[in-house]
Every structure is written in C-alpha cells, then in structure tokens.
Amino acid sequence: MPASIEDPGVLLEVRNLKKYFPIRKGLLRKVVGHIKAVDDVSFEIRKGETLGLVGESGCGKTTAARTAIRLYDPTDGAVLFRSHANGSGDGEVYDLATLPLREMKPLRREIAMVFQDPINSLNPRMSVSDIVREPLRVHGLDLGRETDEEVQGLLSAVGLRPEHMERYPHEFSGGQRQRIGIARALSLRPSLILLDEPVSALDVSIQAQTLNLLQDLQEEFDLTYLFVAHDLSVVEHISDRVAVMYVGRMVEVAPKRELYTNPRHPYTEALLSASPKPDPRNPTVRIPLIGQVPDPSNPPSGCYFHPRCQYAEDICRTETPPLMTIGEDHASACHFADKLELQGMQ
C-alpha cells in the first residue's frame, strides 16, 4: 500500500512511532527487557513552519526526532515524508520508517541536521570550506570552482566572511562554529532541518542572535524546522506549534500561544510554572513535581505522569489516556483535559 498524507500542506507526518532499545544481560547478552525511549508518538509538521519539541532531559525528544529522520531505525510506526526532489506539485510521499537504506540517500538531500555541540560536530582537521562542501561531495555535487562560490554564499548567509573559508574550527567562537554547522546543513538546500538544541551550548546573548538568524534563513531558503529544546523561552521565540513529551510519550500538542496561555495537561502546566518570567511584577506560582521521572524500561501503569500529578484519580492509574483533540489544533493526553482549569503564562 503506497504511503500517503491527506493534507497536501504537511511535509512530515509521524504516526505511532516507537523506538525501543534492548537491555542485555549475562554472558550470552540475552535480551531481558527494553528501554521505551519513544513510545507511540504521533505528530505532523506543515511546510514552512517550526514545530518545537520540548520536555525534561531524558524524555525522549531527541530520540524521537532522530528516529523520525531515520538516524535510528524505528521499532514500529510510520514516518511519512513529502519529497519535492522530482519537482512535482504536491510531491511524492515516502515512508522513511520502512524505506530500504539504499533508497534513503536521495532523500538525505532534503533532510539536514544541526547538532547541539558546535565543537564536537565539526571535524577539527577540516577547513570551513571542506566542512561546508562535504555534503556536496558525498552526493556527487561538488563542482569545483562553482562549489567555492556556493560555499562563499552560504557563509555570507550565516554571517561569516569569505576569508573564513580556509580557517579551522578551533579558530572560531562557539557561536561562529554553530553558524558553520548551519551553513553545512544548508549546503544541499534541504526542505526539512532538525535542530537538536542548537543554542543550548551558547551564551545567552549569542542564543538570541542565532535564533534570529535561523528565522531569517527559514524565510530566505523556504525551510521547515523540527526544533528540539528544553528551554521553553527559546521554544516560544522560534516555534509556531509546540509538542510536549514525557517519558517517551506525547502529552500535548498545540499552537504556541494557545499552549503557553491555555495548557491542557498538568505536566505542561508544571513546565510553564518553572520557566523564568521576564516581568517580576507578574509572577507565576511554581508547581513542584513530587517524586522522580519514571524509568522508561519499567514505566507506571495508566498515565505515565500520574505518580507526580496533583490531579490524578483512579482512572489515571489504570487507563492510558490517548492523545485526543480538545480544541482547534489542540490535543492533550489527559483524562480530564476538558475539565481542568490549568495555569498558563500571561
């Protein structure tokens, strides 16, 4: 059965994605269990938008994003990607989750990634010119002098100068290194870029410059972003919609302003209450979360969040709440999403 996406405006649609890592013990390395890093996650990204994927460290957001672009092989689920490589109007849809690896290479030209660490993600033995043109070489698109001009144009687009081409990564600041990584991601003119906490390793002043650059590049190059982060203020600045994950599951998805002002899941409410407020005259009461984040290899029954939720009732301990639509483009995985009055950010 051919893959299909009903909405022609959707570039990437993830359906019931799972990624389990085996736990092995003993001399024979027998599998005795699984870490459920991503457990039945679904979301979609429309062409030209930025979807922010947020949650605590270890919640599975980076694993979900990397599995969605097939850096990890999924355990189960579908990842539908609309390719425009052939120049057709609506594009051809491929299921990245089941596509043979030999057929993935052409699609790699349309999907790129910017890594969290701008130091370790760049080869210290390669010049800036070689780093940016490497994807072109891999795909057989290095055209010599024409590529030199292309590299110069990409460096200029990210705020670097032509004389930087023959320098090496150690000669740059952290913010400049990340700009080199962004230029490399742009070299094949992708339609989708995974941004894996691209500003978390940068100084606060440089973070704002980098976020503004990413927004400018999105408009200039007609890009779609999957933005992974744990900083809600950063996500608010750049995202159009926000998806919240907890212990490998999606608990809420909504447009940015709707989620920040009208959260419909208790975990989202707690995250927002912990986010620093720019106006000290309008403080928000901090909602402490009791207990610890559950072990993804042995999660609790029912709703994974119920051991830490102040609103939990008996049904939360026994039945897993599905991710249900409760408003226009707003979904929540909570049994009482339409009844609770939760605190947002004003």
PDB file of C-alpha atoms in Angstrom, residues 25-285:
ATOM      1  CA  LYS A  25      22.485  -9.163  30.439  1.00  0.00           C
ATOM      2  CA  GLY A  26      24.598 -12.243  31.019  1.00  0.00           C
ATOM      3  CA  LEU A  27      27.419 -13.872  29.119  1.00  0.00           C
ATOM      4  CA  LEU A  28      25.223 -14.511  26.087  1.00  0.00           C
ATOM      5  CA  ARG A  29      23.868 -10.930  26.134  1.00  0.00           C
ATOM      6  CA  LYS A  30      20.302 -12.153  26.374  1.00  0.00           C
ATOM      7  CA  VAL A  31      17.592  -9.501  25.956  1.00  0.00           C
ATOM      8  CA  VAL A  32      15.815  -9.167  29.312  1.00  0.00           C
ATOM      9  CA  GLY A  33      13.811  -6.013  28.634  1.00  0.00           C
ATOM     10  CA  HIS A  34      13.548  -2.795  26.639  1.00  0.00           C
ATOM     11  CA  ILE A  35      14.011   0.904  27.263  1.00  0.00           C
ATOM     12  CA  LYS A  36      10.953   2.545  25.720  1.00  0.00           C
ATOM     13  CA  ALA A  37      12.681   5.757  24.628  1.00  0.00           C
ATOM     14  CA  VAL A  38       9.869   6.631  22.204  1.00  0.00           C
ATOM     15  CA  ASP A  39       6.510   5.016  22.843  1.00  0.00           C
ATOM     16  CA  ASP A  40       3.673   5.554  20.349  1.00  0.00           C
ATOM     17  CA  VAL A  41       4.439   9.163  19.352  1.00  0.00           C
ATOM     18  CA  SER A  42       2.483  10.966  16.616  1.00  0.00           C
ATOM     19  CA  PHE A  43       2.846  14.495  15.228  1.00  0.00           C
ATOM     20  CA  GLU A  44       2.991  16.388  11.950  1.00  0.00           C
ATOM     21  CA  ILE A  45       4.905  19.375  10.593  1.00  0.00           C
ATOM     22  CA  ARG A  46       3.468  21.629   7.928  1.00  0.00           C
ATOM     23  CA  LYS A  47       5.698  23.001   5.204  1.00  0.00           C
ATOM     24  CA  GLY A  48       7.322  26.272   6.261  1.00  0.00           C
ATOM     25  CA  GLU A  49       6.512  26.018   9.973  1.00  0.00           C
ATOM     26  CA  THR A  50       8.599  25.346  13.081  1.00  0.00           C
ATOM     27  CA  LEU A  51       7.478  22.629  15.479  1.00  0.00           C
ATOM     28  CA  GLY A  52       9.089  22.880  18.915  1.00  0.00           C
ATOM     29  CA  LEU A  53       9.604  19.545  20.692  1.00  0.00           C
ATOM     30  CA  VAL A  54      10.096  20.068  24.430  1.00  0.00           C
ATOM     31  CA  GLY A  55      10.371  18.138  27.682  1.00  0.00           C
ATOM     32  CA  GLU A  56      12.715  17.273  30.526  1.00  0.00           C
ATOM     33  CA  SER A  57      16.132  15.765  29.846  1.00  0.00           C
ATOM     34  CA  GLY A  58      15.694  12.072  29.111  1.00  0.00           C
ATOM     35  CA  CYS A  59      12.069  12.352  27.968  1.00  0.00           C
ATOM     36  CA  GLY A  60      12.920  11.003  24.505  1.00  0.00           C
ATOM     37  CA  LYS A  61      12.550  14.161  22.437  1.00  0.00           C
ATOM     38  CA  THR A  62      15.943  13.898  20.706  1.00  0.00           C
ATOM     39  CA  THR A  63      15.485  10.164  20.123  1.00  0.00           C
ATOM     40  CA  ALA A  64      12.045  10.815  18.627  1.00  0.00           C
ATOM     41  CA  ALA A  65      13.445  13.468  16.295  1.00  0.00           C
ATOM     42  CA  ARG A  66      16.422  11.366  15.207  1.00  0.00           C
ATOM     43  CA  THR A  67      14.212   8.322  14.646  1.00  0.00           C
ATOM     44  CA  ALA A  68      11.823  10.451  12.584  1.00  0.00           C
ATOM     45  CA  ILE A  69      14.613  11.304  10.136  1.00  0.00           C
ATOM     46  CA  ARG A  70      15.914   7.704  10.209  1.00  0.00           C
ATOM     47  CA  LEU A  71      19.172   8.295  12.071  1.00  0.00           C
ATOM     48  CA  TYR A  72      17.817   5.492  14.263  1.00  0.00           C
ATOM     49  CA  ASP A  73      15.827   2.606  12.843  1.00  0.00           C
ATOM     50  CA  PRO A  74      12.327   2.705  14.376  1.00  0.00           C
ATOM     51  CA  THR A  75      10.923  -0.255  16.270  1.00  0.00           C
ATOM     52  CA  ASP A  76       7.449   0.398  14.908  1.00  0.00           C
ATOM     53  CA  GLY A  77       5.330   3.117  13.335  1.00  0.00           C
ATOM     54  CA  ALA A  78       5.352   5.190  10.152  1.00  0.00           C
ATOM     55  CA  VAL A  79       7.255   8.347   9.187  1.00  0.00           C
ATOM     56  CA  LEU A  80       5.741   9.882   6.060  1.00  0.00           C
ATOM     57  CA  PHE A  81       7.870  12.473   4.263  1.00  0.00           C
ATOM     58  CA  ARG A  82       6.773  14.500   1.243  1.00  0.00           C
ATOM     59  CA  SER A  83       9.666  14.751  -1.210  1.00  0.00           C
ATOM     60  CA  HIS A  84       9.791  17.515  -3.819  1.00  0.00           C
ATOM     61  CA  ALA A  85      13.008  16.315  -5.438  1.00  0.00           C
ATOM     62  CA  ASN A  86      11.256  15.458  -8.705  1.00  0.00           C
ATOM     63  CA  GLY A  87       9.752  18.935  -8.961  1.00  0.00           C
ATOM     64  CA  SER A  88       6.158  17.693  -8.868  1.00  0.00           C
ATOM     65  CA  GLY A  89       3.469  19.881  -7.394  1.00  0.00           C
ATOM     66  CA  ASP A  90       2.314  18.025  -4.283  1.00  0.00           C
ATOM     67  CA  GLY A  91       5.446  15.881  -4.071  1.00  0.00           C
ATOM     68  CA  GLU A  92       5.833  12.139  -3.652  1.00  0.00           C
ATOM     69  CA  VAL A  93       5.350  10.642  -0.177  1.00  0.00           C
ATOM     70  CA  TYR A  94       7.775   8.083   1.249  1.00  0.00           C
ATOM     71  CA  ASP A  95       7.602   6.103   4.488  1.00  0.00           C
ATOM     72  CA  LEU A  96      11.070   6.655   5.933  1.00  0.00           C
ATOM     73  CA  ALA A  97      10.461   4.012   8.601  1.00  0.00           C
ATOM     74  CA  THR A  98      10.333   1.149   6.091  1.00  0.00           C
ATOM     75  CA  LEU A  99      12.298   2.538   3.142  1.00  0.00           C
ATOM     76  CA  PRO A 100      15.382   0.426   2.267  1.00  0.00           C
ATOM     77  CA  LEU A 101      18.591   2.221   3.237  1.00  0.00           C
ATOM     78  CA  ARG A 102      19.844   2.278  -0.361  1.00  0.00           C
ATOM     79  CA  GLU A 103      16.773   4.351  -1.253  1.00  0.00           C
ATOM     80  CA  MET A 104      17.290   6.765   1.633  1.00  0.00           C
ATOM     81  CA  LYS A 105      20.329   8.530   0.163  1.00  0.00           C
ATOM     82  CA  PRO A 106      18.414  10.675  -2.377  1.00  0.00           C
ATOM     83  CA  LEU A 107      16.056  11.786   0.399  1.00  0.00           C
ATOM     84  CA  ARG A 108      19.007  12.719   2.618  1.00  0.00           C
ATOM     85  CA  ARG A 109      19.488  15.722   0.348  1.00  0.00           C
ATOM     86  CA  GLU A 110      16.146  17.049   1.544  1.00  0.00           C
ATOM     87  CA  ILE A 111      16.678  16.466   5.276  1.00  0.00           C
ATOM     88  CA  ALA A 112      19.503  18.032   7.293  1.00  0.00           C
ATOM     89  CA  MET A 113      20.502  18.380  10.931  1.00  0.00           C
ATOM     90  CA  VAL A 114      22.180  20.967  13.150  1.00  0.00           C
ATOM     91  CA  PHE A 115      23.741  19.384  16.221  1.00  0.00           C
ATOM     92  CA  GLN A 116      23.747  20.551  19.833  1.00  0.00           C
ATOM     93  CA  ASP A 117      27.508  20.739  20.323  1.00  0.00           C
ATOM     94  CA  PRO A 118      29.134  23.171  17.860  1.00  0.00           C
ATOM     95  CA  ILE A 119      32.611  21.938  18.844  1.00  0.00           C
ATOM     96  CA  ASN A 120      32.359  18.156  18.508  1.00  0.00           C
ATOM     97  CA  SER A 121      30.052  18.292  15.488  1.00  0.00           C
ATOM     98  CA  LEU A 122      32.809  19.829  13.316  1.00  0.00           C
ATOM     99  CA  ASN A 123      35.886  17.900  12.174  1.00  0.00           C
ATOM    100  CA  PRO A 124      38.914  19.755  13.642  1.00  0.00           C
ATOM    101  CA  ARG A 125      41.130  18.530  10.772  1.00  0.00           C
ATOM    102  CA  MET A 126      38.938  20.061   8.074  1.00  0.00           C
ATOM    103  CA  SER A 127      38.804  23.689   6.986  1.00  0.00           C
ATOM    104  CA  VAL A 128      35.498  25.561   6.957  1.00  0.00           C
ATOM    105  CA  SER A 129      35.374  25.232   3.168  1.00  0.00           C
ATOM    106  CA  ASP A 130      35.790  21.451   3.358  1.00  0.00           C
ATOM    107  CA  ILE A 131      33.193  21.136   6.151  1.00  0.00           C
ATOM    108  CA  VAL A 132      30.503  23.040   4.251  1.00  0.00           C
ATOM    109  CA  ARG A 133      31.155  21.337   0.923  1.00  0.00           C
ATOM    110  CA  GLU A 134      31.419  17.803   2.359  1.00  0.00           C
ATOM    111  CA  PRO A 135      27.672  17.022   1.870  1.00  0.00           C
ATOM    112  CA  LEU A 136      28.052  18.078  -1.767  1.00  0.00           C
ATOM    113  CA  ARG A 137      30.966  15.677  -2.191  1.00  0.00           C
ATOM    114  CA  VAL A 138      29.052  12.802  -0.602  1.00  0.00           C
ATOM    115  CA  HIS A 139      26.183  13.312  -3.045  1.00  0.00           C
ATOM    116  CA  GLY A 140      28.413  13.850  -6.085  1.00  0.00           C
ATOM    117  CA  LEU A 141      27.547  17.538  -6.435  1.00  0.00           C
ATOM    118  CA  ASP A 142      30.983  19.117  -5.853  1.00  0.00           C
ATOM    119  CA  LEU A 143      31.649  21.171  -8.979  1.00  0.00           C
ATOM    120  CA  GLY A 144      34.983  22.709  -8.047  1.00  0.00           C
ATOM    121  CA  ARG A 145      35.057  26.466  -8.581  1.00  0.00           C
ATOM    122  CA  GLU A 146      31.277  26.721  -8.725  1.00  0.00           C
ATOM    123  CA  THR A 147      31.125  24.993  -5.351  1.00  0.00           C
ATOM    124  CA  ASP A 148      33.636  27.503  -3.944  1.00  0.00           C
ATOM    125  CA  GLU A 149      31.240  30.270  -4.904  1.00  0.00           C
ATOM    126  CA  GLU A 150      28.372  28.323  -3.348  1.00  0.00           C
ATOM    127  CA  VAL A 151      30.303  27.922  -0.082  1.00  0.00           C
ATOM    128  CA  GLN A 152      31.070  31.638  -0.011  1.00  0.00           C
ATOM    129  CA  GLY A 153      27.402  32.406  -0.478  1.00  0.00           C
ATOM    130  CA  LEU A 154      26.374  30.070   2.344  1.00  0.00           C
ATOM    131  CA  LEU A 155      28.944  31.540   4.724  1.00  0.00           C
ATOM    132  CA  SER A 156      27.733  35.018   3.857  1.00  0.00           C
ATOM    133  CA  ALA A 157      24.138  33.911   4.518  1.00  0.00           C
ATOM    134  CA  VAL A 158      25.053  32.812   8.061  1.00  0.00           C
ATOM    135  CA  GLY A 159      27.080  35.953   8.808  1.00  0.00           C
ATOM    136  CA  LEU A 160      30.640  34.754   8.098  1.00  0.00           C
ATOM    137  CA  ARG A 161      33.155  36.244   5.673  1.00  0.00           C
ATOM    138  CA  PRO A 162      34.895  34.659   2.626  1.00  0.00           C
ATOM    139  CA  GLU A 163      38.286  34.829   4.364  1.00  0.00           C
ATOM    140  CA  HIS A 164      36.948  32.373   6.947  1.00  0.00           C
ATOM    141  CA  MET A 165      36.843  29.581   4.335  1.00  0.00           C
ATOM    142  CA  GLU A 166      40.375  28.292   4.912  1.00  0.00           C
ATOM    143  CA  ARG A 167      40.350  28.568   8.705  1.00  0.00           C
ATOM    144  CA  TYR A 168      39.736  25.667  11.093  1.00  0.00           C
ATOM    145  CA  PRO A 169      37.032  25.218  13.757  1.00  0.00           C
ATOM    146  CA  HIS A 170      39.338  25.941  16.712  1.00  0.00           C
ATOM    147  CA  GLU A 171      39.870  29.479  15.365  1.00  0.00           C
ATOM    148  CA  PHE A 172      36.208  30.409  15.912  1.00  0.00           C
ATOM    149  CA  SER A 173      33.953  31.164  18.868  1.00  0.00           C
ATOM    150  CA  GLY A 174      31.103  28.845  19.848  1.00  0.00           C
ATOM    151  CA  GLY A 175      28.526  30.987  18.076  1.00  0.00           C
ATOM    152  CA  GLN A 176      30.600  31.097  14.894  1.00  0.00           C
ATOM    153  CA  ARG A 177      31.088  27.313  14.982  1.00  0.00           C
ATOM    154  CA  GLN A 178      27.352  26.851  15.159  1.00  0.00           C
ATOM    155  CA  ARG A 179      26.975  29.143  12.144  1.00  0.00           C
ATOM    156  CA  ILE A 180      29.373  26.870  10.265  1.00  0.00           C
ATOM    157  CA  GLY A 181      27.191  23.904  11.211  1.00  0.00           C
ATOM    158  CA  ILE A 182      24.133  25.749   9.946  1.00  0.00           C
ATOM    159  CA  ALA A 183      25.885  26.561   6.651  1.00  0.00           C
ATOM    160  CA  ARG A 184      26.755  22.871   6.258  1.00  0.00           C
ATOM    161  CA  ALA A 185      23.113  21.930   6.842  1.00  0.00           C
ATOM    162  CA  LEU A 186      22.044  24.374   4.122  1.00  0.00           C
ATOM    163  CA  SER A 187      24.553  23.177   1.518  1.00  0.00           C
ATOM    164  CA  LEU A 188      22.165  20.691  -0.136  1.00  0.00           C
ATOM    165  CA  ARG A 189      19.199  23.074   0.030  1.00  0.00           C
ATOM    166  CA  PRO A 190      17.066  20.803   2.246  1.00  0.00           C
ATOM    167  CA  SER A 191      13.379  21.329   2.892  1.00  0.00           C
ATOM    168  CA  LEU A 192      13.452  19.983   6.486  1.00  0.00           C
ATOM    169  CA  ILE A 193      16.097  20.682   9.160  1.00  0.00           C
ATOM    170  CA  LEU A 194      16.251  19.004  12.563  1.00  0.00           C
ATOM    171  CA  LEU A 195      17.656  21.488  15.087  1.00  0.00           C
ATOM    172  CA  ASP A 196      18.795  19.473  18.125  1.00  0.00           C
ATOM    173  CA  GLU A 197      19.100  22.052  20.930  1.00  0.00           C
ATOM    174  CA  PRO A 198      21.177  24.283  18.623  1.00  0.00           C
ATOM    175  CA  VAL A 199      21.594  27.134  21.126  1.00  0.00           C
ATOM    176  CA  SER A 200      21.824  25.334  24.481  1.00  0.00           C
ATOM    177  CA  ALA A 201      25.652  25.358  24.422  1.00  0.00           C
ATOM    178  CA  LEU A 202      25.856  29.078  23.574  1.00  0.00           C
ATOM    179  CA  ASP A 203      25.946  32.189  25.736  1.00  0.00           C
ATOM    180  CA  VAL A 204      22.568  33.846  26.256  1.00  0.00           C
ATOM    181  CA  SER A 205      23.495  36.881  24.141  1.00  0.00           C
ATOM    182  CA  ILE A 206      24.609  34.623  21.284  1.00  0.00           C
ATOM    183  CA  GLN A 207      21.465  32.486  21.601  1.00  0.00           C
ATOM    184  CA  ALA A 208      19.243  35.374  20.547  1.00  0.00           C
ATOM    185  CA  GLN A 209      21.439  36.168  17.533  1.00  0.00           C
ATOM    186  CA  THR A 210      21.411  32.525  16.435  1.00  0.00           C
ATOM    187  CA  LEU A 211      17.635  32.211  16.801  1.00  0.00           C
ATOM    188  CA  ASN A 212      17.093  35.374  14.767  1.00  0.00           C
ATOM    189  CA  LEU A 213      19.476  34.013  12.122  1.00  0.00           C
ATOM    190  CA  LEU A 214      17.532  30.749  11.938  1.00  0.00           C
ATOM    191  CA  GLN A 215      14.288  32.652  11.433  1.00  0.00           C
ATOM    192  CA  ASP A 216      15.824  34.758   8.658  1.00  0.00           C
ATOM    193  CA  LEU A 217      17.211  31.661   6.940  1.00  0.00           C
ATOM    194  CA  GLN A 218      13.858  29.912   7.207  1.00  0.00           C
ATOM    195  CA  GLU A 219      12.251  32.666   5.192  1.00  0.00           C
ATOM    196  CA  GLU A 220      15.126  33.027   2.721  1.00  0.00           C
ATOM    197  CA  PHE A 221      15.532  29.295   1.968  1.00  0.00           C
ATOM    198  CA  ASP A 222      11.887  28.208   2.483  1.00  0.00           C
ATOM    199  CA  LEU A 223      12.790  25.843   5.331  1.00  0.00           C
ATOM    200  CA  THR A 224      10.768  23.722   7.733  1.00  0.00           C
ATOM    201  CA  TYR A 225      12.181  23.180  11.230  1.00  0.00           C
ATOM    202  CA  LEU A 226      11.830  20.477  13.869  1.00  0.00           C
ATOM    203  CA  PHE A 227      13.264  22.332  16.866  1.00  0.00           C
ATOM    204  CA  VAL A 228      14.243  20.193  19.880  1.00  0.00           C
ATOM    205  CA  ALA A 229      14.836  22.044  23.158  1.00  0.00           C
ATOM    206  CA  HIS A 230      14.208  22.020  26.892  1.00  0.00           C
ATOM    207  CA  ASP A 231      14.182  25.808  27.307  1.00  0.00           C
ATOM    208  CA  LEU A 232      10.589  27.000  26.981  1.00  0.00           C
ATOM    209  CA  SER A 233      11.584  30.639  26.409  1.00  0.00           C
ATOM    210  CA  VAL A 234      13.707  29.605  23.415  1.00  0.00           C
ATOM    211  CA  VAL A 235      10.886  27.453  22.027  1.00  0.00           C
ATOM    212  CA  GLU A 236       8.417  30.304  22.472  1.00  0.00           C
ATOM    213  CA  HIS A 237      10.667  32.635  20.472  1.00  0.00           C
ATOM    214  CA  ILE A 238      11.019  30.467  17.381  1.00  0.00           C
ATOM    215  CA  SER A 239       8.149  27.941  17.213  1.00  0.00           C
ATOM    216  CA  ASP A 240       4.775  28.079  15.501  1.00  0.00           C
ATOM    217  CA  ARG A 241       3.465  24.991  17.305  1.00  0.00           C
ATOM    218  CA  VAL A 242       4.779  23.153  20.355  1.00  0.00           C
ATOM    219  CA  ALA A 243       4.717  19.438  21.228  1.00  0.00           C
ATOM    220  CA  VAL A 244       5.414  18.316  24.809  1.00  0.00           C
ATOM    221  CA  MET A 245       6.878  14.886  25.608  1.00  0.00           C
ATOM    222  CA  TYR A 246       7.055  12.962  28.876  1.00  0.00           C
ATOM    223  CA  VAL A 247       8.809   9.588  29.304  1.00  0.00           C
ATOM    224  CA  GLY A 248       8.704   8.764  25.604  1.00  0.00           C
ATOM    225  CA  ARG A 249       5.104   9.811  25.017  1.00  0.00           C
ATOM    226  CA  MET A 250       3.467  12.879  23.537  1.00  0.00           C
ATOM    227  CA  VAL A 251       1.266  14.554  26.161  1.00  0.00           C
ATOM    228  CA  GLU A 252       0.221  17.807  24.457  1.00  0.00           C
ATOM    229  CA  VAL A 253       0.413  19.482  21.045  1.00  0.00           C
ATOM    230  CA  ALA A 254      -0.915  22.975  20.309  1.00  0.00           C
ATOM    231  CA  PRO A 255      -0.166  26.281  18.601  1.00  0.00           C
ATOM    232  CA  LYS A 256       2.462  28.194  20.566  1.00  0.00           C
ATOM    233  CA  ARG A 257       0.284  30.939  22.008  1.00  0.00           C
ATOM    234  CA  GLU A 258      -2.535  28.533  22.847  1.00  0.00           C
ATOM    235  CA  LEU A 259      -0.238  26.148  24.697  1.00  0.00           C
ATOM    236  CA  TYR A 260       1.539  28.867  26.688  1.00  0.00           C
ATOM    237  CA  THR A 261      -1.632  30.626  27.790  1.00  0.00           C
ATOM    238  CA  ASN A 262      -4.052  27.708  27.998  1.00  0.00           C
ATOM    239  CA  PRO A 263      -2.236  24.434  28.780  1.00  0.00           C
ATOM    240  CA  ARG A 264      -4.461  21.345  28.881  1.00  0.00           C
ATOM    241  CA  HIS A 265      -2.110  18.850  30.507  1.00  0.00           C
ATOM    242  CA  PRO A 266      -0.809  19.020  34.127  1.00  0.00           C
ATOM    243  CA  TYR A 267       2.771  18.301  33.019  1.00  0.00           C
ATOM    244  CA  THR A 268       2.718  21.260  30.621  1.00  0.00           C
ATOM    245  CA  GLU A 269       1.355  23.428  33.425  1.00  0.00           C
ATOM    246  CA  ALA A 270       4.252  22.404  35.677  1.00  0.00           C
ATOM    247  CA  LEU A 271       6.830  23.105  32.953  1.00  0.00           C
ATOM    248  CA  LEU A 272       5.404  26.562  32.323  1.00  0.00           C
ATOM    249  CA  SER A 273       5.376  27.380  36.045  1.00  0.00           C
ATOM    250  CA  ALA A 274       9.107  26.587  36.238  1.00  0.00           C
ATOM    251  CA  SER A 275      10.006  28.852  33.317  1.00  0.00           C
ATOM    252  CA  PRO A 276      11.531  32.232  34.366  1.00  0.00           C
ATOM    253  CA  LYS A 277       9.193  35.182  33.798  1.00  0.00           C
ATOM    254  CA  PRO A 278      10.522  38.385  32.211  1.00  0.00           C
ATOM    255  CA  ASP A 279       8.191  40.591  34.288  1.00  0.00           C
ATOM    256  CA  PRO A 280       8.794  40.228  38.067  1.00  0.00           C
ATOM    257  CA  ARG A 281       5.551  42.091  38.727  1.00  0.00           C
ATOM    258  CA  ASN A 282       3.599  39.213  37.211  1.00  0.00           C
ATOM    259  CA  PRO A 283       4.972  36.121  38.968  1.00  0.00           C
ATOM    260  CA  THR A 284       3.616  32.629  38.461  1.00  0.00           C
ATOM    261  CA  VAL A 285       3.228  30.214  41.348  1.00  0.00           C
TER     262      VAL A 285
END
